[in-house]
CSV table of C-alpha atoms in Angstrom, one decimal:
chain,number,residue,atom,x,y,z
A,320,MET,CA,6.0,10.8,20.8
A,321,THR,CA,8.4,11.7,23.4
A,322,ASP,CA,8.0,15.8,24.7
A,323,ALA,CA,11.7,16.7,23.9
A,324,PRO,CA,10.4,17.8,20.7
A,325,LEU,CA,7.1,19.3,23.0
A,326,ALA,CA,9.2,21.4,25.2
A,327,ALA,CA,11.7,22.3,22.2
A,328,ALA,CA,8.5,23.4,20.5
A,329,THR,CA,7.0,25.2,23.2
A,330,ASP,CA,10.0,27.5,23.9
A,331,GLN,CA,10.0,28.0,20.5
A,332,ILE,CA,7.0,29.4,20.5
A,333,LEU,CA,7.4,31.6,23.5
A,334,MET,CA,10.6,33.2,22.0
A,335,THR,CA,8.6,34.2,19.4
A,336,GLU,CA,5.9,35.5,21.4
A,337,ARG,CA,8.9,37.7,23.6
A,338,GLY,CA,9.5,38.9,19.9
A,339,ALA,CA,13.4,36.9,19.5
A,340,GLY,CA,11.4,35.9,15.9
A,341,PRO,CA,9.2,37.0,13.2
A,342,LYS,CA,5.8,35.6,12.9
A,343,PRO,CA,5.2,33.9,10.4
A,344,VAL,CA,2.5,35.4,8.1
A,345,ILE,CA,-0.6,33.3,7.3
A,346,ARG,CA,-3.3,33.1,4.6
A,347,THR,CA,-5.7,30.7,4.0
A,348,PHE,CA,-7.4,28.9,0.8
A,349,PHE,CA,-10.2,27.6,1.8
A,350,ASP,CA,-12.8,25.0,-0.6
A,351,GLU,CA,-15.7,24.4,0.9
A,352,ALA,CA,-16.2,21.6,-2.2
A,353,THR,CA,-13.9,19.3,0.2
A,354,PHE,CA,-14.2,21.3,3.1
A,355,THR,CA,-10.6,22.2,3.0
A,356,ALA,CA,-8.2,24.5,4.2
A,357,SER,CA,-5.0,25.1,2.2
A,358,HIS,CA,-2.5,27.7,3.9
A,359,VAL,CA,0.5,29.6,3.1
A,360,VAL,CA,3.1,30.6,5.7
A,361,HIS,CA,6.0,32.8,5.6
A,362,ASP,CA,8.7,34.6,6.3
A,363,PRO,CA,8.2,38.1,5.7
A,364,ASP,CA,12.0,38.2,6.4
A,365,THR,CA,13.1,36.7,3.6
A,366,LYS,CA,9.5,35.5,1.8
A,367,ALA,CA,10.5,32.7,2.2
A,368,ALA,CA,7.4,29.7,2.8
A,369,ALA,CA,5.4,26.6,2.8
A,370,ILE,CA,2.5,25.9,1.5
A,371,ILE,CA,-0.1,23.4,3.5
A,372,ASP,CA,-2.5,20.5,2.3
A,373,SER,CA,-3.0,21.6,-0.6
A,374,VAL,CA,-6.2,20.3,-2.9
A,375,LEU,CA,-6.5,19.0,-6.7
A,376,ASP,CA,-9.9,19.4,-8.1
A,377,TYR,CA,-12.0,16.8,-8.9
A,378,GLU,CA,-14.9,15.9,-10.7
A,379,ALA,CA,-15.9,12.0,-9.2
A,380,ALA,CA,-18.2,11.3,-12.2
A,381,SER,CA,-16.3,12.5,-14.9
A,382,GLY,CA,-13.2,12.0,-13.3
A,383,ARG,CA,-11.4,15.2,-15.0
A,384,THR,CA,-8.8,17.3,-12.8
A,385,SER,CA,-8.4,20.8,-12.8
A,386,TYR,CA,-7.0,23.2,-11.0
A,387,ALA,CA,-8.8,26.4,-9.9
A,388,SER,CA,-7.4,25.7,-5.8
A,389,ALA,CA,-4.4,25.6,-6.6
A,390,GLU,CA,-4.8,28.0,-9.9
A,391,LYS,CA,-5.4,30.4,-6.5
A,392,ILE,CA,-2.8,29.4,-4.1
A,393,VAL,CA,-0.5,30.1,-6.9
A,394,GLU,CA,-1.8,33.9,-8.3
A,395,TYR,CA,-1.3,34.4,-4.3
A,396,VAL,CA,2.9,33.5,-3.7
A,397,ARG,CA,3.0,35.3,-7.3
A,398,THR,CA,1.5,38.7,-6.0
A,399,GLU,CA,3.5,38.5,-2.5
A,400,GLY,CA,6.6,37.5,-4.4
A,401,LEU,CA,7.4,34.4,-2.0
A,402,HIS,CA,9.9,32.2,-2.2
A,403,VAL,CA,8.5,28.0,-1.8
A,404,GLU,CA,10.7,26.3,-0.1
A,405,TRP,CA,8.1,22.8,1.4
A,406,GLN,CA,4.9,21.6,0.4
A,407,LEU,CA,3.9,20.2,3.5
A,408,GLU,CA,1.0,17.3,4.0
A,409,THR,CA,0.1,17.0,7.4
A,410,HIS,CA,-0.9,13.5,6.6
A,411,ALA,CA,-2.4,10.8,3.0
A,412,HIS,CA,-6.0,12.8,2.7
A,413,ALA,CA,-8.5,10.8,1.6
A,414,ASP,CA,-11.8,13.0,0.9
A,415,HIS,CA,-9.3,15.2,-1.2
A,416,LEU,CA,-6.5,14.5,-3.6
A,417,SER,CA,-3.4,16.7,-3.5
A,418,ALA,CA,-2.2,19.5,-5.7
A,419,ALA,CA,1.3,19.7,-4.4
A,420,PRO,CA,2.8,18.0,-7.5
A,421,TRP,CA,1.6,20.7,-9.8
A,422,LEU,CA,2.8,23.6,-7.4
A,423,GLN,CA,5.9,21.7,-7.1
A,424,GLU,CA,6.2,22.8,-10.6
A,425,GLN,CA,4.6,26.1,-10.9
A,426,VAL,CA,6.2,26.9,-7.6
A,427,GLY,CA,8.5,24.3,-6.5
A,428,GLY,CA,8.9,23.3,-2.9
A,429,LYS,CA,10.0,20.1,-1.1
A,430,LEU,CA,7.2,17.2,-0.7
A,431,GLY,CA,7.5,15.9,2.5
A,432,ILE,CA,5.1,13.7,4.8
A,433,GLY,CA,5.5,11.9,8.1
A,434,ALA,CA,8.2,9.4,7.9
A,435,ASP,CA,4.8,7.1,8.8
A,436,ILE,CA,3.6,7.2,5.5
A,437,VAL,CA,5.5,4.8,5.2
A,438,THR,CA,2.7,2.3,7.1
A,439,VAL,CA,-0.5,4.3,5.3
A,440,GLN,CA,1.7,3.0,1.7
A,441,ASN,CA,1.9,-1.1,3.4
A,442,VAL,CA,-2.2,-0.3,4.3
A,443,PHE,CA,-3.8,0.4,1.3
A,444,GLY,CA,-0.6,-1.0,-1.2
A,445,LYS,CA,-2.9,-4.2,-0.5
A,446,ILE,CA,-6.3,-2.8,-0.2
A,447,PHE,CA,-5.8,-1.8,-3.1
A,448,ASN,CA,-3.9,-4.6,-4.8
A,449,ALA,CA,-0.9,-1.9,-6.2
A,450,GLY,CA,1.0,-3.9,-7.5
A,451,SER,CA,4.7,-4.1,-6.8
A,452,GLU,CA,6.2,-1.4,-9.4
A,453,PHE,CA,3.9,1.1,-6.5
A,454,ALA,CA,7.0,1.6,-4.0
A,455,ARG,CA,5.9,1.5,-0.1
A,456,ASP,CA,8.8,3.3,0.9
A,457,GLY,CA,7.9,6.5,1.2
A,458,SER,CA,10.0,7.7,-2.3
A,459,GLN,CA,7.9,10.0,-3.7
A,460,PHE,CA,8.5,12.5,-0.7
A,461,GLU,CA,11.2,13.8,-0.6
A,462,ARG,CA,11.9,14.3,3.2
A,463,LEU,CA,10.0,12.1,5.6
A,464,PHE,CA,9.9,14.1,9.5
A,465,HIS,CA,10.2,11.8,12.3
A,466,ASP,CA,8.7,12.8,15.3
A,467,GLY,CA,10.6,15.7,17.1
A,468,ASP,CA,12.1,17.1,13.5
A,469,ARG,CA,13.8,20.6,13.1
A,470,PHE,CA,13.5,22.5,9.7
A,471,LYS,CA,13.5,26.2,8.6
A,472,VAL,CA,10.9,28.2,6.9
A,473,GLY,CA,12.8,31.5,5.8
A,474,THR,CA,14.1,32.1,9.7
A,475,LEU,CA,11.3,31.0,10.8
A,476,ASP,CA,11.6,27.7,13.2
A,477,ALA,CA,9.9,24.5,12.3
A,478,ILE,CA,9.3,21.7,14.5
A,479,ALA,CA,7.6,18.4,12.8
A,480,LEU,CA,5.1,16.3,16.1
A,481,HIS,CA,4.3,12.8,15.0
A,482,VAL,CA,0.1,12.9,16.3
A,483,PRO,CA,-0.9,9.3,15.4
A,484,GLY,CA,-4.9,8.5,15.9
A,485,HIS,CA,-7.2,10.1,12.4
A,486,THR,CA,-4.2,8.1,10.8
A,487,PRO,CA,-0.8,6.3,11.5
A,488,ALA,CA,0.9,8.5,9.7
A,489,ASP,CA,-0.5,12.3,11.0
A,490,MET,CA,2.0,15.4,11.4
A,491,ALA,CA,1.8,18.9,13.1
A,492,PHE,CA,3.8,21.3,11.3
A,493,ILE,CA,4.9,24.3,14.6
A,494,ILE,CA,6.0,26.8,12.0
A,495,GLY,CA,6.7,30.5,15.0
A,496,ASP,CA,3.9,31.0,17.4
A,497,ALA,CA,1.0,28.6,14.5
A,498,ALA,CA,0.4,25.4,14.8
A,499,PHE,CA,-1.3,23.5,11.9
A,500,ILE,CA,-2.3,20.6,13.0
A,501,GLY,CA,-4.4,18.6,9.6
A,502,ASP,CA,-7.3,16.8,10.8
A,503,THR,CA,-6.7,15.9,14.4
A,504,LEU,CA,-8.7,18.6,16.0
A,505,PHE,CA,-11.5,20.9,14.6
A,506,MET,CA,-12.7,23.9,14.8
A,507,PRO,CA,-14.3,24.1,18.9
A,508,ASP,CA,-18.0,23.9,18.5
A,509,TYR,CA,-17.7,20.7,16.2
A,510,GLY,CA,-15.2,18.3,18.0
A,511,THR,CA,-12.5,15.7,16.5
A,512,ALA,CA,-11.2,13.5,13.9
A,513,ARG,CA,-13.0,10.2,13.2
A,514,ALA,CA,-10.4,7.4,14.3
A,515,ASP,CA,-11.7,4.3,11.5
A,516,PHE,CA,-10.1,4.3,8.8
A,517,PRO,CA,-7.3,1.5,8.7
A,518,GLY,CA,-4.8,2.8,10.7
A,519,GLY,CA,-6.5,4.8,13.0
A,520,ASP,CA,-7.0,4.5,16.8
A,521,ALA,CA,-9.6,6.8,19.0
A,522,ARG,CA,-7.1,6.6,22.8
A,523,MET,CA,-4.6,7.7,19.8
A,524,LEU,CA,-6.5,10.2,19.1
A,525,PHE,CA,-6.6,11.1,22.3
A,526,ARG,CA,-3.4,11.3,23.2
A,527,SER,CA,-2.2,13.1,20.3
A,528,ILE,CA,-4.2,16.3,20.7
A,529,HIS,CA,-3.6,16.3,24.7
A,530,ARG,CA,0.0,16.8,23.4
A,531,LEU,CA,-0.6,19.1,21.6
A,532,LEU,CA,-3.3,20.9,24.5
A,533,LYS,CA,-0.2,21.2,26.8
A,534,LEU,CA,1.7,23.8,24.7
A,535,PRO,CA,1.0,27.5,25.7
A,536,GLU,CA,-2.7,28.3,25.1
A,537,GLN,CA,-2.2,31.1,22.8
A,538,THR,CA,-0.3,28.7,20.3
A,539,ARG,CA,-2.5,29.8,17.2
A,540,LEU,CA,-3.9,26.4,15.6
A,541,PHE,CA,-4.9,26.6,11.8
A,542,LEU,CA,-7.4,23.0,11.3
A,543,CYS,CA,-7.6,21.7,7.8
A,544,HIS,CA,-11.6,20.7,7.5
A,545,ASP,CA,-13.9,22.5,8.6
A,546,TYR,CA,-17.8,21.2,9.2
A,547,LYS,CA,-19.8,24.3,10.0
A,548,ALA,CA,-21.3,23.6,13.0
A,549,PRO,CA,-24.8,23.5,14.2
A,550,GLY,CA,-26.1,27.2,14.5
A,551,ARG,CA,-22.3,28.5,13.2
A,552,ASP,CA,-22.9,30.2,9.1
A,553,THR,CA,-19.7,30.8,8.6
A,554,PHE,CA,-16.8,28.0,7.8
A,555,ALA,CA,-14.1,28.8,10.3
A,556,TRP,CA,-9.9,27.1,10.0
A,557,GLU,CA,-8.4,29.5,12.6
A,558,THR,CA,-8.2,28.8,17.2
A,559,THR,CA,-6.2,28.9,19.2
A,560,VAL,CA,-4.7,26.2,22.1
A,561,GLY,CA,-6.6,27.7,24.6
A,562,ALA,CA,-10.5,27.9,23.2
A,563,GLU,CA,-10.1,24.0,22.6
A,564,ARG,CA,-9.0,23.1,25.5
A,565,ALA,CA,-11.8,25.7,27.9
A,566,HIS,CA,-14.4,24.5,24.8
A,567,ASN,CA,-14.2,22.1,22.2
A,568,VAL,CA,-17.1,20.1,22.9
A,569,HIS,CA,-15.2,16.8,22.6
A,570,VAL,CA,-11.9,16.6,24.3
A,571,HIS,CA,-12.0,19.6,26.6
A,572,ASP,CA,-11.0,19.9,30.0
A,573,GLY,CA,-12.0,17.0,31.7
A,574,VAL,CA,-12.5,14.2,29.7
A,575,THR,CA,-11.3,11.9,30.4
A,576,GLU,CA,-9.0,9.0,28.0
A,577,ASP,CA,-11.8,5.9,28.7
A,578,ASP,CA,-14.9,8.6,27.7
A,579,PHE,CA,-13.5,10.5,24.3
A,580,VAL,CA,-12.7,6.9,23.0
A,581,LYS,CA,-16.4,5.5,23.9
A,582,MET,CA,-17.9,7.9,22.1
A,583,ARG,CA,-15.2,8.5,19.0
A,584,THR,CA,-16.4,4.9,18.5
A,585,THR,CA,-19.4,5.4,18.5
A,586,ARG,CA,-19.8,8.6,17.0
A,587,ASP,CA,-17.2,6.7,13.9
A,588,ALA,CA,-19.8,3.8,13.7
A,589,LYS,CA,-22.1,5.7,12.0
A,590,LEU,CA,-20.1,8.1,9.2
A,591,SER,CA,-20.3,6.4,5.7
A,592,LEU,CA,-16.9,7.4,3.8
A,593,PRO,CA,-15.9,10.8,2.9
A,594,ASN,CA,-17.4,11.0,-1.3
A,595,LEU,CA,-13.5,11.0,-2.4
A,596,ILE,CA,-11.7,8.1,-1.0
A,597,MET,CA,-11.5,6.0,-3.6
A,598,PRO,CA,-9.5,8.8,-6.0
A,599,SER,CA,-8.5,10.1,-2.6
A,600,VAL,CA,-5.8,7.8,-1.0
A,601,GLN,CA,-4.6,5.7,-4.2
A,602,VAL,CA,-3.2,10.1,-4.5
A,603,ASN,CA,-1.8,11.3,-2.0
A,604,ILE,CA,-0.4,7.4,-1.0
A,605,ARG,CA,1.8,8.3,-4.0
A,606,GLY,CA,2.5,12.1,-3.1
A,607,GLY,CA,0.3,13.8,-4.9
A,608,HIS,CA,1.0,11.7,-8.5
A,609,MET,CA,-1.8,9.7,-10.4
A,610,PRO,CA,-1.4,6.0,-10.0
A,611,GLU,CA,1.1,4.8,-14.2
A,612,PRO,CA,-0.9,5.5,-17.4
A,613,GLU,CA,-1.1,1.8,-18.0
A,614,GLU,CA,-0.8,0.2,-21.9
A,615,ASN,CA,-3.4,2.9,-23.4
A,616,GLY,CA,-1.7,5.3,-21.5
A,617,VAL,CA,-4.2,6.4,-19.8
A,618,SER,CA,-4.5,6.5,-15.4
A,619,TYR,CA,-6.9,5.0,-13.7
A,620,ILE,CA,-9.0,4.1,-10.1
A,621,LYS,CA,-10.2,1.3,-8.2
A,622,ILE,CA,-12.7,0.7,-6.4
A,623,PRO,CA,-12.6,-2.4,-4.3
A,624,ILE,CA,-16.2,-3.7,-3.9
A,625,ASN,CA,-16.7,-5.0,-0.6
A,626,LYS,CA,-13.9,-4.3,0.5
A,627,MET,CA,-13.5,-1.0,2.4
């Protein structure tokens, strides 16, 4: 990672604040079953939009999927007359299945994720013994973003920043004055994401977080999850760089890298795996598609015994 794309992103954000460009309109859909915030961001001038971190409903006991969460997004997109240009994933999620392929069928948009998804595909391809038929080259996605890649949502300038640590492939997407940061940070009163999944790294997570915290204090941060911190009765998914720097219980100003790594490593050792990690990872490394059907026409999710 370098500071060059971060500087470019900062310049772009400051231009927006000075009135040199439109401010993105953002609508969030929260799925309480998986504690996931999916965001629809659009350019008010052109109605061009991006859908970020969508959710496919999945019932673990029966293995059945449904689309109630995604249908709410489709209804909003159609009601507002939006033109979806992007389906973006901040990373290969371990706690919910992506609805991106179904949403593409309904409203379009190119599917994009960080280029280091190939690392995640290789790691979990081995864990799940996915076989040679599973491509580990990111070809399930239409755009693999590298650090500093620039793109557009309508007339809105956007930049992709590589922020590994939670997983090797995490990306933050800065669109206008808003940054969609996936699982790097939670609300200030809840802290930060775990870093103990295969390929995760607490030290790298700290550095990625501090890269984001160099953005202007007023930058709006949109998170992927919320779990209600003790004493808070409502879910929340929007904060600012300034609020995180001042109040984040894990990485506020003054917390050292070594202190963070010690805290995060100790905390992660006590966490259980997410309830939906087995189906989620197998589907999400495939770009939201189910594993190939077997000879009876049915797709199956594998559960490795005593491996994770």
